[in-house]
PDB file of C-alpha atoms and ligand atoms in Angstrom:
ATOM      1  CA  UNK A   1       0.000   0.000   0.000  1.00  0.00           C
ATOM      2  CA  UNK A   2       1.524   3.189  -0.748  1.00  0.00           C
ATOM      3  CA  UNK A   3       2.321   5.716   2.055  1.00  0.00           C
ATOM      4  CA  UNK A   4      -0.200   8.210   2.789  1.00  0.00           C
ATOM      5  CA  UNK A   5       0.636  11.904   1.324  1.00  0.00           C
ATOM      6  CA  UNK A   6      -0.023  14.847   3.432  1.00  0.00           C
ATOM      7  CA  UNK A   7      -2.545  16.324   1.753  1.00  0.00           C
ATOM      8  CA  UNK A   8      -1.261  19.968   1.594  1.00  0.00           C
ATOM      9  CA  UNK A   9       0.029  22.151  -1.511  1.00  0.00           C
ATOM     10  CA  UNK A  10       1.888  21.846  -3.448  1.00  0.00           C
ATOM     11  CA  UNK A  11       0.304  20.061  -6.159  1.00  0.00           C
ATOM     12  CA  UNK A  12       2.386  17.158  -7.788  1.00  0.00           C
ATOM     13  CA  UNK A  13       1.774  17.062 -11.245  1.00  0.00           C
ATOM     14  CA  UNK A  14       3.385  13.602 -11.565  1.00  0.00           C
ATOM     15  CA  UNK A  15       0.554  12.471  -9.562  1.00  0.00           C
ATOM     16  CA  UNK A  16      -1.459   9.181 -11.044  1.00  0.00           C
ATOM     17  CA  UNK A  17      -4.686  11.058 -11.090  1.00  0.00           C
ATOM     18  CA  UNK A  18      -2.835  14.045 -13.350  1.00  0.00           C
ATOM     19  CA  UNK A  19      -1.671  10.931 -15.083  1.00  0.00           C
ATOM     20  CA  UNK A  20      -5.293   9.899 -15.871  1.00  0.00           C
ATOM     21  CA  UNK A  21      -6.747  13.128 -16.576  1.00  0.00           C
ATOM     22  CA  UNK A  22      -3.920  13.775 -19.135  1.00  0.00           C
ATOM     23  CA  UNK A  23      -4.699  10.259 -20.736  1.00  0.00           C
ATOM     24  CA  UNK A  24      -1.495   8.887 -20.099  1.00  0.00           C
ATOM     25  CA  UNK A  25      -2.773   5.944 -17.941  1.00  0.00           C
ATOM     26  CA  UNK A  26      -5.955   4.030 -19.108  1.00  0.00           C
ATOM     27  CA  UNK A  27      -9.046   4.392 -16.731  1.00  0.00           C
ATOM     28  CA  UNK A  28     -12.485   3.053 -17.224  1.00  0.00           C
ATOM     29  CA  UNK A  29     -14.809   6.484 -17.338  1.00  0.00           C
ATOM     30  CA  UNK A  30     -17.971   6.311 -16.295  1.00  0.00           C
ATOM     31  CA  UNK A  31     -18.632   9.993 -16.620  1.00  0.00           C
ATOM     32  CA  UNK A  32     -16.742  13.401 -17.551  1.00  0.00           C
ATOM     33  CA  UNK A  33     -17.591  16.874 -18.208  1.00  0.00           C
ATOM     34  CA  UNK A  34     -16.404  20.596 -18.178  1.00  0.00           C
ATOM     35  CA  UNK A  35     -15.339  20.288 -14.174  1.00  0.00           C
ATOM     36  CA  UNK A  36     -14.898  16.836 -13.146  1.00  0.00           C
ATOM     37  CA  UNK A  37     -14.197  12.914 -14.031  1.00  0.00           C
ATOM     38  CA  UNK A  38     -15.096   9.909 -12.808  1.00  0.00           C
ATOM     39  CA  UNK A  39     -13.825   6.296 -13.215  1.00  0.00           C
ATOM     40  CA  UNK A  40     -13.865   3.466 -11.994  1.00  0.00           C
ATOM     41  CA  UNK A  41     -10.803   2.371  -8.923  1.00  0.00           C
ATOM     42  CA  UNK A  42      -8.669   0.040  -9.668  1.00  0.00           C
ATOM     43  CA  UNK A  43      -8.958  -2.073  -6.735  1.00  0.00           C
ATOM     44  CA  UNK A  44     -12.791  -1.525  -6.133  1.00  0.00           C
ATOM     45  CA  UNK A  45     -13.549  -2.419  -2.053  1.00  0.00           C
ATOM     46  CA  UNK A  46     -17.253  -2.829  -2.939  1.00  0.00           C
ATOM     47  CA  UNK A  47     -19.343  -3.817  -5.837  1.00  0.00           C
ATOM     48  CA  UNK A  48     -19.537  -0.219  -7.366  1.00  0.00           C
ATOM     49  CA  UNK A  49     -16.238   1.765  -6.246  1.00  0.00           C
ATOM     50  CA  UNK A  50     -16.044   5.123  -8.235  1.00  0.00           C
ATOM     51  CA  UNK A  51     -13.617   7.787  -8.305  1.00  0.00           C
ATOM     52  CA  UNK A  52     -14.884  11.327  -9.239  1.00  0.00           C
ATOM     53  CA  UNK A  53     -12.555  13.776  -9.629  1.00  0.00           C
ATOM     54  CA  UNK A  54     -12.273  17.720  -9.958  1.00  0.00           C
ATOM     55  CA  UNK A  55     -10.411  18.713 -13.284  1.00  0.00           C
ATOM     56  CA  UNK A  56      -8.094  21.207 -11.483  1.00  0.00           C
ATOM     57  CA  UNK A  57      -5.006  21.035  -9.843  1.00  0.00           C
ATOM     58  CA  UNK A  58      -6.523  20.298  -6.092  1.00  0.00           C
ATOM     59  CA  UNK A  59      -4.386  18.503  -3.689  1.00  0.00           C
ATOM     60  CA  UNK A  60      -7.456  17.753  -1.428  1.00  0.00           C
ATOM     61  CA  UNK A  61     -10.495  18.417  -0.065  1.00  0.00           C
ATOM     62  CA  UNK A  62      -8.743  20.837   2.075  1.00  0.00           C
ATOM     63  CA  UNK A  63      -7.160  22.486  -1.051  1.00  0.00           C
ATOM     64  CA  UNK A  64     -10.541  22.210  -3.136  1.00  0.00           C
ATOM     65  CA  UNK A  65     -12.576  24.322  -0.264  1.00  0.00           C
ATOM     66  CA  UNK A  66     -10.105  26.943   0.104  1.00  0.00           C
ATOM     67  CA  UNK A  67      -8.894  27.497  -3.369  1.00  0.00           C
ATOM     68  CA  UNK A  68     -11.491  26.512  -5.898  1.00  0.00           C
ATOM     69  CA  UNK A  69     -13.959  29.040  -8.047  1.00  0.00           C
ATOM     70  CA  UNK A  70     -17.861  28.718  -6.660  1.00  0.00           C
ATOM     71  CA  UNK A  71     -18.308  27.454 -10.408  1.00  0.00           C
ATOM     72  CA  UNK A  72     -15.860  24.502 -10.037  1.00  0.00           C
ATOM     73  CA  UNK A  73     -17.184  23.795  -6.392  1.00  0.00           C
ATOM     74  CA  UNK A  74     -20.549  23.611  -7.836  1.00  0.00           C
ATOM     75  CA  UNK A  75     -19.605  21.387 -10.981  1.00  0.00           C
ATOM     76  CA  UNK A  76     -18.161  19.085  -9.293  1.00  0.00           C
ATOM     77  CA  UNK A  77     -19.986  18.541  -6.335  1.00  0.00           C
ATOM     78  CA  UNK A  78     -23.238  18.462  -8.958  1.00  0.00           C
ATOM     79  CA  UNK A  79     -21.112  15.605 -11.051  1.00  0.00           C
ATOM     80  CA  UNK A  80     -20.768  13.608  -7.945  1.00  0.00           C
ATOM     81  CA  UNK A  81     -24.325  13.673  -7.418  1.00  0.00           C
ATOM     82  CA  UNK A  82     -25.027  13.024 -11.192  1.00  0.00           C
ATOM     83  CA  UNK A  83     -22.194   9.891 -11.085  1.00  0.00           C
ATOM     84  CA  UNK A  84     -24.132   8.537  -8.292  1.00  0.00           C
ATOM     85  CA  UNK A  85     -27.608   8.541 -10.064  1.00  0.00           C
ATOM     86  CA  UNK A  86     -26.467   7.631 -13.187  1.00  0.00           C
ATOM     87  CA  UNK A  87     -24.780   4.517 -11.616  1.00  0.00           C
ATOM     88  CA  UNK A  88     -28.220   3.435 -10.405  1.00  0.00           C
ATOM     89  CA  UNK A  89     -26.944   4.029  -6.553  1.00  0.00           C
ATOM     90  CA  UNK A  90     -29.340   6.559  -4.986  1.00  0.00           C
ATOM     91  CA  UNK A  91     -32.312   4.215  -4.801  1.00  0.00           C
ATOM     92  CA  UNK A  92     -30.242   1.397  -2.315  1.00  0.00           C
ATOM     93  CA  UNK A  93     -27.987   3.829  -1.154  1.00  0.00           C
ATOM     94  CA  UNK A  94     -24.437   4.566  -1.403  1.00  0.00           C
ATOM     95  CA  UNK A  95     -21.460   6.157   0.953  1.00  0.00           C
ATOM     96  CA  UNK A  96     -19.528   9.033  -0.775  1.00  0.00           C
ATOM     97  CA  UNK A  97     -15.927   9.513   1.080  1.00  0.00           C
ATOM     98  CA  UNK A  98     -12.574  10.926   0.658  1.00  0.00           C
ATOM     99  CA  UNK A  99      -9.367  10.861   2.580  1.00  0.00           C
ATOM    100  CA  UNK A 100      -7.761  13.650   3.421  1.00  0.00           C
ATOM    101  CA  UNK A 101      -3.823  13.727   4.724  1.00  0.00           C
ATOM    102  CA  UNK A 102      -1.572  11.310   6.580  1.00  0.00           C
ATOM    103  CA  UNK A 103      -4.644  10.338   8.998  1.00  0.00           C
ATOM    104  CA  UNK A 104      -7.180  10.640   6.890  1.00  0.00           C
ATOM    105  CA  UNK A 105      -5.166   7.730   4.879  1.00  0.00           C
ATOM    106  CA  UNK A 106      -4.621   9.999   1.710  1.00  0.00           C
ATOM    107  CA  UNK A 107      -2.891   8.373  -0.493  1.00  0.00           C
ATOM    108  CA  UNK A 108      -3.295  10.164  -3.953  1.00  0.00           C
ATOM    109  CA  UNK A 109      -2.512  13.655  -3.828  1.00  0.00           C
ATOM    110  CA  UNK A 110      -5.109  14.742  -6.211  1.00  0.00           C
ATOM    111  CA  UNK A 111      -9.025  15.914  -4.384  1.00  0.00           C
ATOM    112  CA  UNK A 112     -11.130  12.842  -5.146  1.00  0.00           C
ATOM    113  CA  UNK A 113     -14.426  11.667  -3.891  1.00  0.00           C
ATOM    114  CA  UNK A 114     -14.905   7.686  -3.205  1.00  0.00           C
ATOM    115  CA  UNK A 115     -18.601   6.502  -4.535  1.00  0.00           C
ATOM    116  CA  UNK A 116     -19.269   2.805  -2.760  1.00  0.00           C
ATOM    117  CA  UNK A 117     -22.366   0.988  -3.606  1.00  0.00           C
ATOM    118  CA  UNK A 118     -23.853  -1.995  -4.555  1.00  0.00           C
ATOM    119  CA  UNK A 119     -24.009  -3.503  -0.879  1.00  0.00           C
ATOM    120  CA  UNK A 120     -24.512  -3.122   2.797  1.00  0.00           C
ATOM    121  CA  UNK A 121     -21.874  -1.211   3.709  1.00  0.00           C
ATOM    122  CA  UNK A 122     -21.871  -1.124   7.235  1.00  0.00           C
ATOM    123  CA  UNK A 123     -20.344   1.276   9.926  1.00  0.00           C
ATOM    124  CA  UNK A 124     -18.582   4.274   8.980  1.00  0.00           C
ATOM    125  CA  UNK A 125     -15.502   3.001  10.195  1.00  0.00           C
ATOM    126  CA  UNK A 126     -14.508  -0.968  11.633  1.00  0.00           C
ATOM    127  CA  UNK A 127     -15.468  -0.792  15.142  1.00  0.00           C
ATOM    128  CA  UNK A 128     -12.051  -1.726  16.335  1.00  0.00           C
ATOM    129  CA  UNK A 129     -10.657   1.544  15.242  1.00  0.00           C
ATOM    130  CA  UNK A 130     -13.005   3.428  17.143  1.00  0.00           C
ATOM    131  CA  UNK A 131     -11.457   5.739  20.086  1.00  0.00           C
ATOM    132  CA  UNK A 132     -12.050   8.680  21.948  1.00  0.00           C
ATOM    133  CA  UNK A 133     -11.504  11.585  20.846  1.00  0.00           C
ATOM    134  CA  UNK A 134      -7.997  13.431  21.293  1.00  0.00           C
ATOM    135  CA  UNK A 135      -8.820  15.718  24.008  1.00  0.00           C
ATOM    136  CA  UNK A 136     -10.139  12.424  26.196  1.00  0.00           C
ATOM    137  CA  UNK A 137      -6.969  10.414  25.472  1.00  0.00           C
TER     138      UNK A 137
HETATM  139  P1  LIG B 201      -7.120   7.433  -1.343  1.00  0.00           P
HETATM  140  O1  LIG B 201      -6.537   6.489  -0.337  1.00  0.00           O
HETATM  141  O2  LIG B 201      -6.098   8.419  -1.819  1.00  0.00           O
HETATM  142  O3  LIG B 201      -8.385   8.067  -0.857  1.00  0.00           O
HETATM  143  O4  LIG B 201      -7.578   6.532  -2.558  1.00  0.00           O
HETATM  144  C1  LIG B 201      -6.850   6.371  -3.723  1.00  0.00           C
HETATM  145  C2  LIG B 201      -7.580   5.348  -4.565  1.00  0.00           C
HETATM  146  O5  LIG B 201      -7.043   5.389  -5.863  1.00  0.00           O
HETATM  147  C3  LIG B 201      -7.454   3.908  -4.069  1.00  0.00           C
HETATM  148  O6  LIG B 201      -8.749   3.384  -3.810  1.00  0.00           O
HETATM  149  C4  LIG B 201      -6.741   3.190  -5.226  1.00  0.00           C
HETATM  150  O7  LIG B 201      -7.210   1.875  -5.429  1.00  0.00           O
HETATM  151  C5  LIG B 201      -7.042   4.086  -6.400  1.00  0.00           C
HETATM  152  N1  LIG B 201      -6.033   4.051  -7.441  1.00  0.00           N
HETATM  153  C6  LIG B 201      -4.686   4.137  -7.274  1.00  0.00           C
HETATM  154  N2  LIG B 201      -4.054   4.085  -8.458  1.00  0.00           N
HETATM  155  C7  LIG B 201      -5.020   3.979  -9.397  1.00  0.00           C
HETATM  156  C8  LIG B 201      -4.997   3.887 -10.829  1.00  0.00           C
HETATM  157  O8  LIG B 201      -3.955   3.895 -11.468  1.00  0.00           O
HETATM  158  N3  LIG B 201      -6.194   3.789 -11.458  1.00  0.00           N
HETATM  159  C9  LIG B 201      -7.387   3.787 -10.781  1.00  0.00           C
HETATM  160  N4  LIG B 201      -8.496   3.675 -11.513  1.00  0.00           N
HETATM  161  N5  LIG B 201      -7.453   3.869  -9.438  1.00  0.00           N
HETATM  162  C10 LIG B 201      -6.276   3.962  -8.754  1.00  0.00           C
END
């Protein structure tokens, strides 16, 4: 498993999303428009595990928020929502997710949003890695 990144500019353009937006690494696209892709992840943890990505340079979530236009905020987050439908998910249910930094378990440094579907997906996190918070440690 690759190390986690930290999550924080600067933006690597070597990264393997950059890769895959460029088209210099195959993907399977399920979607794409004038803000954001989506494809499907390589090693897929549930029956539908899709990757939607912002077309800019964003290192994270963090990164999107602060540094993104409103127009690219509201692309994308309205082609994650479209992704979802279109992949039949909203009627089940699905869990949208991204990692952010070293404990967030980052480990691409380019803002993407995990789609999961296609099966019970149980708690939010394994209950073994539940603890208190920091400030009750
Ligand atoms: P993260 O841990 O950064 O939130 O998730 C990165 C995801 O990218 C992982 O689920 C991993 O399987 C996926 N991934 C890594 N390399 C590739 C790739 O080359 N192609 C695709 N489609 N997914 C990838």
């Amino acid at each position: 498993m690759p190390a986690p990144v930290s999550g924080l500019p600067p933006y690597d353009d070597t990264n393997i999303f950059a890769r895959i937006l460029r088209g210099e690494i195959p993907s399977r696209r399920v979607h794409e428009d004038e803000y954001a892709v989506a494809f499907h992840d390589i090693n897929p943890l549930a029956p539908v595990h899709v990757l939607v990505i912002p077309r800019g340079r964003y290192v994270s979530i963090a990164d999107f928020s602060a540094s993104a236009s409103d127009a690219e905020i509201a692309g994308f987050w309205r082609a994650v929502g479209r992704v979802a439908r279109e992949l039949g998910l909203e009627e089940r249910g699905f869990r949208a997710l991204t990692n952010m930094g070293s404990e967030g378990g980052q480990e691409v440094p380019h803002f993407h949003v995990h789609l999961f579907g296609g099966q019970r997906l149980g708690r939010m996190l394994p209950a073994a890695e539940r603890t208190a918070p920091a400030a009750e440690r």
